[in-house]
Amino acid sequence: MAFSLAISPHSHSQQTTGRLMRLVLLALLPGLITQWFLFGWGVIFQLLLCGATALATEALVLRLRQRPLTPLFDSSALLTASLLAVALPPLAPWYVAVIGSAFAILVAKQLYGGLGQNPFNPAMVAYVLLLVSFPGDMTGWLPAPGLAEFSVALPDAASAIFTGFTPDGYSVHQLKLAADGTTMATPLDTLKTGLKQGHALADIQAGPTFSHWAGAGWQWINLAYLMGGLFLVATGTIAWQIPVGLLLGLGGAASLAWGLAPDHFALPTLDLFSGATMLGAFFIATDPVTAATTVRGRLIYGLLIGLLVFLIRHFGGYPDGMAFAVLLANIGVPLLDKLTRPKAYGEVR
């Protein structure tokens, strides 16, 4: 008779919190490097700003709470900062990164008691705060290589982030222009805006923002995060149920919509390989503190997030709904864990 171990405190792992966090940071590298290659040095500056602010905020709060500084070395604050940094547009003003990472640590994490006590994903709480507070700064991405009117070198990125202008006097808005002079938007935003304006789906996808199977540049970012995510699954760092459930929920909804209305919905590959799909599936939704803990609960949790992402992307007010979907699913985690709790050995229900 098999006796399976399901949720804590019945299962034990030899992994330390710090080692798990560092494995996730390692798995982030392929996606981070791909974003740096596609969008330039601004990605690295956002990472440094978020990381430094998160560590400083964590140290300050621990001092104020008269707690030891040991949590600084478990890399949890650095992971939160990294997840926020890769979600920020490369040339977002410096104060956006500082406010977001400080809010993530101070309010979304430490206010609830620190690591393990927070009910919501800190990086996503901070991202939503920034999105509603600085919508203009949070929705402007640089064009992919070959589509940009201006090239952005390291000095240009640094100057634009800290002053709003490059050394040659170009504004951030000008740097975001594509070769045809239009302001660059992500493929999901371009698709959503174009459909609302009454343009045909085929005409929208004929633009330079799209490739033959997903958004130009963004498919490579998603493939890179998929590679890092598979590494996490293979090493047992995360459970497979959440990413599989999320991708099934999003891909299934997108496939059904495309099958019913192919003139209004793109191929499912666009939803699966654009925006924050793979980053969310493997790195954000799988946060062990805020995600479901039972086996069935994880699968339902992932399916719920995938469905919510699809609904927000296509019927909501934002082009990518990963952050909102994760936070909404976080609310239901206690109920999910209660409803899917496995029966204890000898228990009669």
CSV table of N, CA and C in Angstrom, one decimal, residues 132-209:
chain,number,residue,atom,x,y,z
A,132,VAL,N,-0.9,51.0,-12.2
A,132,VAL,CA,-2.0,51.9,-12.1
A,132,VAL,C,-1.5,53.3,-11.7
A,133,SER,N,-0.3,53.4,-11.2
A,133,SER,CA,0.3,54.7,-10.8
A,133,SER,C,1.1,55.4,-11.9
A,134,PHE,N,1.8,54.6,-12.7
A,134,PHE,CA,2.6,55.2,-13.8
A,134,PHE,C,2.2,54.5,-15.1
A,135,PRO,N,1.0,54.6,-15.6
A,135,PRO,CA,0.6,53.8,-16.8
A,135,PRO,C,1.4,54.1,-18.0
A,136,GLY,N,1.8,55.4,-18.2
A,136,GLY,CA,2.6,55.7,-19.4
A,136,GLY,C,4.0,55.1,-19.3
A,137,ASP,N,4.6,55.2,-18.2
A,137,ASP,CA,6.0,54.7,-18.0
A,137,ASP,C,6.0,53.1,-18.1
A,138,MET,N,4.9,52.5,-17.7
A,138,MET,CA,4.9,51.0,-17.6
A,138,MET,C,4.4,50.3,-18.8
A,139,THR,N,4.0,51.1,-19.8
A,139,THR,CA,3.5,50.4,-21.1
A,139,THR,C,4.4,50.7,-22.3
A,140,GLY,N,5.5,51.4,-22.1
A,140,GLY,CA,6.4,51.7,-23.2
A,140,GLY,C,7.6,50.9,-23.3
A,141,TRP,N,7.6,49.9,-24.3
A,141,TRP,CA,8.8,49.1,-24.5
A,141,TRP,C,9.5,49.5,-25.7
A,142,LEU,N,10.8,49.2,-25.7
A,142,LEU,CA,11.6,49.5,-26.9
A,142,LEU,C,11.3,48.6,-28.0
A,143,PRO,N,11.5,49.0,-29.3
A,143,PRO,CA,11.3,48.1,-30.4
A,143,PRO,C,12.4,47.0,-30.4
A,144,ALA,N,12.0,45.8,-30.9
A,144,ALA,CA,13.0,44.7,-31.1
A,144,ALA,C,14.0,45.1,-32.1
A,145,PRO,N,15.2,44.5,-32.1
A,145,PRO,CA,16.3,44.8,-33.0
A,145,PRO,C,15.8,44.8,-34.5
A,146,GLY,N,16.2,45.8,-35.2
A,146,GLY,CA,15.8,45.9,-36.6
A,146,GLY,C,14.5,46.7,-36.8
A,147,LEU,N,13.8,47.0,-35.7
A,147,LEU,CA,12.5,47.8,-35.9
A,147,LEU,C,12.7,49.2,-35.3
A,148,ALA,N,13.8,49.4,-34.6
A,148,ALA,CA,14.0,50.7,-33.9
A,148,ALA,C,14.5,51.8,-34.8
A,149,GLU,N,14.1,53.0,-34.6
A,149,GLU,CA,14.6,54.2,-35.3
A,149,GLU,C,15.9,54.6,-34.7
A,150,PHE,N,16.1,54.5,-33.4
A,150,PHE,CA,17.3,54.9,-32.8
A,150,PHE,C,18.0,53.7,-32.0
A,151,SER,N,19.3,53.6,-32.1
A,151,SER,CA,20.0,52.6,-31.3
A,151,SER,C,20.2,53.2,-29.9
A,152,VAL,N,20.2,52.3,-28.9
A,152,VAL,CA,20.3,52.7,-27.5
A,152,VAL,C,21.6,52.0,-26.9
A,153,ALA,N,22.6,52.7,-26.8
A,153,ALA,CA,23.9,52.1,-26.2
A,153,ALA,C,23.8,52.3,-24.6
A,154,LEU,N,24.8,51.8,-23.9
A,154,LEU,CA,24.8,51.8,-22.5
A,154,LEU,C,24.7,53.3,-21.9
A,155,PRO,N,25.5,54.2,-22.4
A,155,PRO,CA,25.4,55.6,-21.9
A,155,PRO,C,24.0,56.2,-22.2
A,156,ASP,N,23.4,55.8,-23.3
A,156,ASP,CA,22.1,56.3,-23.7
A,156,ASP,C,21.0,55.8,-22.7
A,157,ALA,N,21.1,54.5,-22.4
A,157,ALA,CA,20.2,53.9,-21.4
A,157,ALA,C,20.3,54.5,-20.0
A,158,ALA,N,21.5,54.6,-19.6
A,158,ALA,CA,21.7,55.2,-18.2
A,158,ALA,C,21.2,56.6,-18.1
A,159,SER,N,21.5,57.4,-19.1
A,159,SER,CA,21.1,58.8,-19.1
A,159,SER,C,19.5,58.9,-19.2
A,160,ALA,N,18.9,58.1,-20.1
A,160,ALA,CA,17.5,58.1,-20.3
A,160,ALA,C,16.8,57.7,-19.0
A,161,ILE,N,17.3,56.7,-18.3
A,161,ILE,CA,16.6,56.2,-17.1
A,161,ILE,C,16.7,57.3,-16.0
A,162,PHE,N,17.8,58.0,-15.8
A,162,PHE,CA,18.0,58.9,-14.7
A,162,PHE,C,17.7,60.3,-15.0
A,163,THR,N,17.7,60.7,-16.3
A,163,THR,CA,17.3,62.1,-16.7
A,163,THR,C,16.2,62.2,-17.6
A,164,GLY,N,15.8,61.2,-18.3
A,164,GLY,CA,14.7,61.2,-19.3
A,164,GLY,C,15.2,61.6,-20.7
A,165,PHE,N,16.5,61.8,-20.9
A,165,PHE,CA,17.1,62.1,-22.2
A,165,PHE,C,18.4,61.5,-22.3
A,166,THR,N,18.8,61.2,-23.6
A,166,THR,CA,20.1,60.6,-23.9
A,166,THR,C,21.1,61.8,-23.9
A,167,PRO,N,22.4,61.5,-23.9
A,167,PRO,CA,23.4,62.6,-24.0
A,167,PRO,C,23.3,63.4,-25.3
A,168,ASP,N,22.7,62.8,-26.3
A,168,ASP,CA,22.5,63.6,-27.6
A,168,ASP,C,21.2,64.3,-27.6
A,169,GLY,N,20.4,64.3,-26.5
A,169,GLY,CA,19.2,65.0,-26.4
A,169,GLY,C,17.9,64.4,-26.8
A,170,TYR,N,18.0,63.1,-27.1
A,170,TYR,CA,16.8,62.3,-27.5
A,170,TYR,C,16.0,62.0,-26.2
A,171,SER,N,14.7,62.1,-26.3
A,171,SER,CA,13.8,61.8,-25.2
A,171,SER,C,13.5,60.3,-25.2
A,172,VAL,N,13.0,59.8,-24.0
A,172,VAL,CA,12.6,58.4,-24.0
A,172,VAL,C,11.5,58.1,-25.0
A,173,HIS,N,10.6,59.0,-25.2
A,173,HIS,CA,9.6,58.8,-26.2
A,173,HIS,C,10.2,58.6,-27.6
A,174,GLN,N,11.2,59.4,-27.9
A,174,GLN,CA,11.8,59.2,-29.2
A,174,GLN,C,12.5,57.9,-29.4
A,175,LEU,N,13.1,57.4,-28.3
A,175,LEU,CA,13.8,56.1,-28.3
A,175,LEU,C,12.8,54.9,-28.5
A,176,LYS,N,11.6,55.1,-28.1
A,176,LYS,CA,10.6,54.1,-28.2
A,176,LYS,C,9.9,54.0,-29.6
A,177,LEU,N,10.3,54.9,-30.5
A,177,LEU,CA,9.8,55.0,-31.9
A,177,LEU,C,10.3,53.8,-32.7
A,178,ALA,N,9.4,53.2,-33.5
A,178,ALA,CA,9.8,52.2,-34.5
A,178,ALA,C,10.3,52.9,-35.7
A,179,ALA,N,10.9,52.1,-36.6
A,179,ALA,CA,11.5,52.7,-37.8
A,179,ALA,C,10.5,53.5,-38.7
A,180,ASP,N,9.2,53.2,-38.5
A,180,ASP,CA,8.2,53.9,-39.3
A,180,ASP,C,7.7,55.1,-38.6
A,181,GLY,N,8.3,55.5,-37.4
A,181,GLY,CA,7.9,56.7,-36.7
A,181,GLY,C,6.8,56.5,-35.7
A,182,THR,N,6.2,55.3,-35.6
A,182,THR,CA,5.1,55.1,-34.7
A,182,THR,C,5.7,54.6,-33.3
A,183,THR,N,4.9,55.0,-32.3
A,183,THR,CA,5.4,54.6,-30.9
A,183,THR,C,5.2,53.0,-30.8
A,184,MET,N,6.3,52.4,-30.3
A,184,MET,CA,6.3,51.0,-30.2
A,184,MET,C,5.4,50.5,-29.1
A,185,ALA,N,4.7,49.4,-29.3
A,185,ALA,CA,3.9,48.7,-28.3
A,185,ALA,C,4.2,47.2,-28.4
A,186,THR,N,3.8,46.5,-27.3
A,186,THR,CA,4.0,45.1,-27.4
A,186,THR,C,3.0,44.4,-28.3
A,187,PRO,N,3.3,43.2,-28.8
A,187,PRO,CA,2.4,42.6,-29.7
A,187,PRO,C,1.0,42.4,-29.2
A,188,LEU,N,0.8,42.1,-27.9
A,188,LEU,CA,-0.5,42.0,-27.3
A,188,LEU,C,-1.2,43.3,-27.3
A,189,ASP,N,-0.5,44.4,-27.0
A,189,ASP,CA,-1.1,45.7,-27.0
A,189,ASP,C,-1.5,46.1,-28.4
A,190,THR,N,-0.6,45.9,-29.3
A,190,THR,CA,-0.9,46.2,-30.7
A,190,THR,C,-2.2,45.5,-31.2
A,191,LEU,N,-2.2,44.2,-30.9
A,191,LEU,CA,-3.4,43.4,-31.3
A,191,LEU,C,-4.7,43.9,-30.7
A,192,LYS,N,-4.7,44.1,-29.4
A,192,LYS,CA,-5.9,44.6,-28.7
A,192,LYS,C,-6.3,45.9,-29.2
A,193,THR,N,-5.4,46.9,-29.3
A,193,THR,CA,-5.7,48.2,-29.8
A,193,THR,C,-6.3,48.2,-31.2
A,194,GLY,N,-5.6,47.4,-32.1
A,194,GLY,CA,-6.0,47.3,-33.5
A,194,GLY,C,-7.4,46.8,-33.6
A,195,LEU,N,-7.7,45.7,-32.9
A,195,LEU,CA,-9.1,45.2,-33.0
A,195,LEU,C,-10.1,46.1,-32.5
A,196,LYS,N,-9.8,46.9,-31.4
A,196,LYS,CA,-10.8,47.9,-30.9
A,196,LYS,C,-11.0,49.0,-31.9
A,197,GLN,N,-10.0,49.3,-32.7
A,197,GLN,CA,-10.1,50.3,-33.7
A,197,GLN,C,-10.8,49.8,-35.0
A,198,GLY,N,-11.2,48.6,-35.0
A,198,GLY,CA,-11.9,48.0,-36.2
A,198,GLY,C,-11.0,47.5,-37.3
A,199,HIS,N,-9.7,47.3,-37.1
A,199,HIS,CA,-8.8,46.8,-38.1
A,199,HIS,C,-9.0,45.3,-38.2
A,200,ALA,N,-8.7,44.8,-39.4
A,200,ALA,CA,-8.8,43.3,-39.5
A,200,ALA,C,-7.6,42.6,-38.9
A,201,LEU,N,-7.9,41.4,-38.4
A,201,LEU,CA,-6.8,40.7,-37.7
A,201,LEU,C,-5.6,40.4,-38.6
A,202,ALA,N,-5.9,40.1,-39.9
A,202,ALA,CA,-4.8,39.8,-40.8
A,202,ALA,C,-4.0,41.0,-41.1
A,203,ASP,N,-4.6,42.2,-41.1
A,203,ASP,CA,-3.9,43.4,-41.4
A,203,ASP,C,-3.0,43.8,-40.2
A,204,ILE,N,-3.5,43.6,-39.0
A,204,ILE,CA,-2.7,43.8,-37.7
A,204,ILE,C,-1.5,42.9,-37.7
A,205,GLN,N,-1.7,41.7,-38.0
A,205,GLN,CA,-0.6,40.7,-37.9
A,205,GLN,C,0.4,40.8,-39.0
A,206,ALA,N,0.1,41.6,-40.0
A,206,ALA,CA,1.0,41.8,-41.1
A,206,ALA,C,2.0,42.9,-40.8
A,207,GLY,N,1.8,43.6,-39.6
A,207,GLY,CA,2.8,44.6,-39.2
A,207,GLY,C,4.1,44.0,-38.7
A,208,PRO,N,5.1,44.9,-38.5
A,208,PRO,CA,6.4,44.4,-38.1
A,208,PRO,C,6.5,43.9,-36.7
A,209,THR,N,5.4,44.3,-35.9
A,209,THR,CA,5.4,43.8,-34.5
A,209,THR,C,5.3,42.3,-34.4
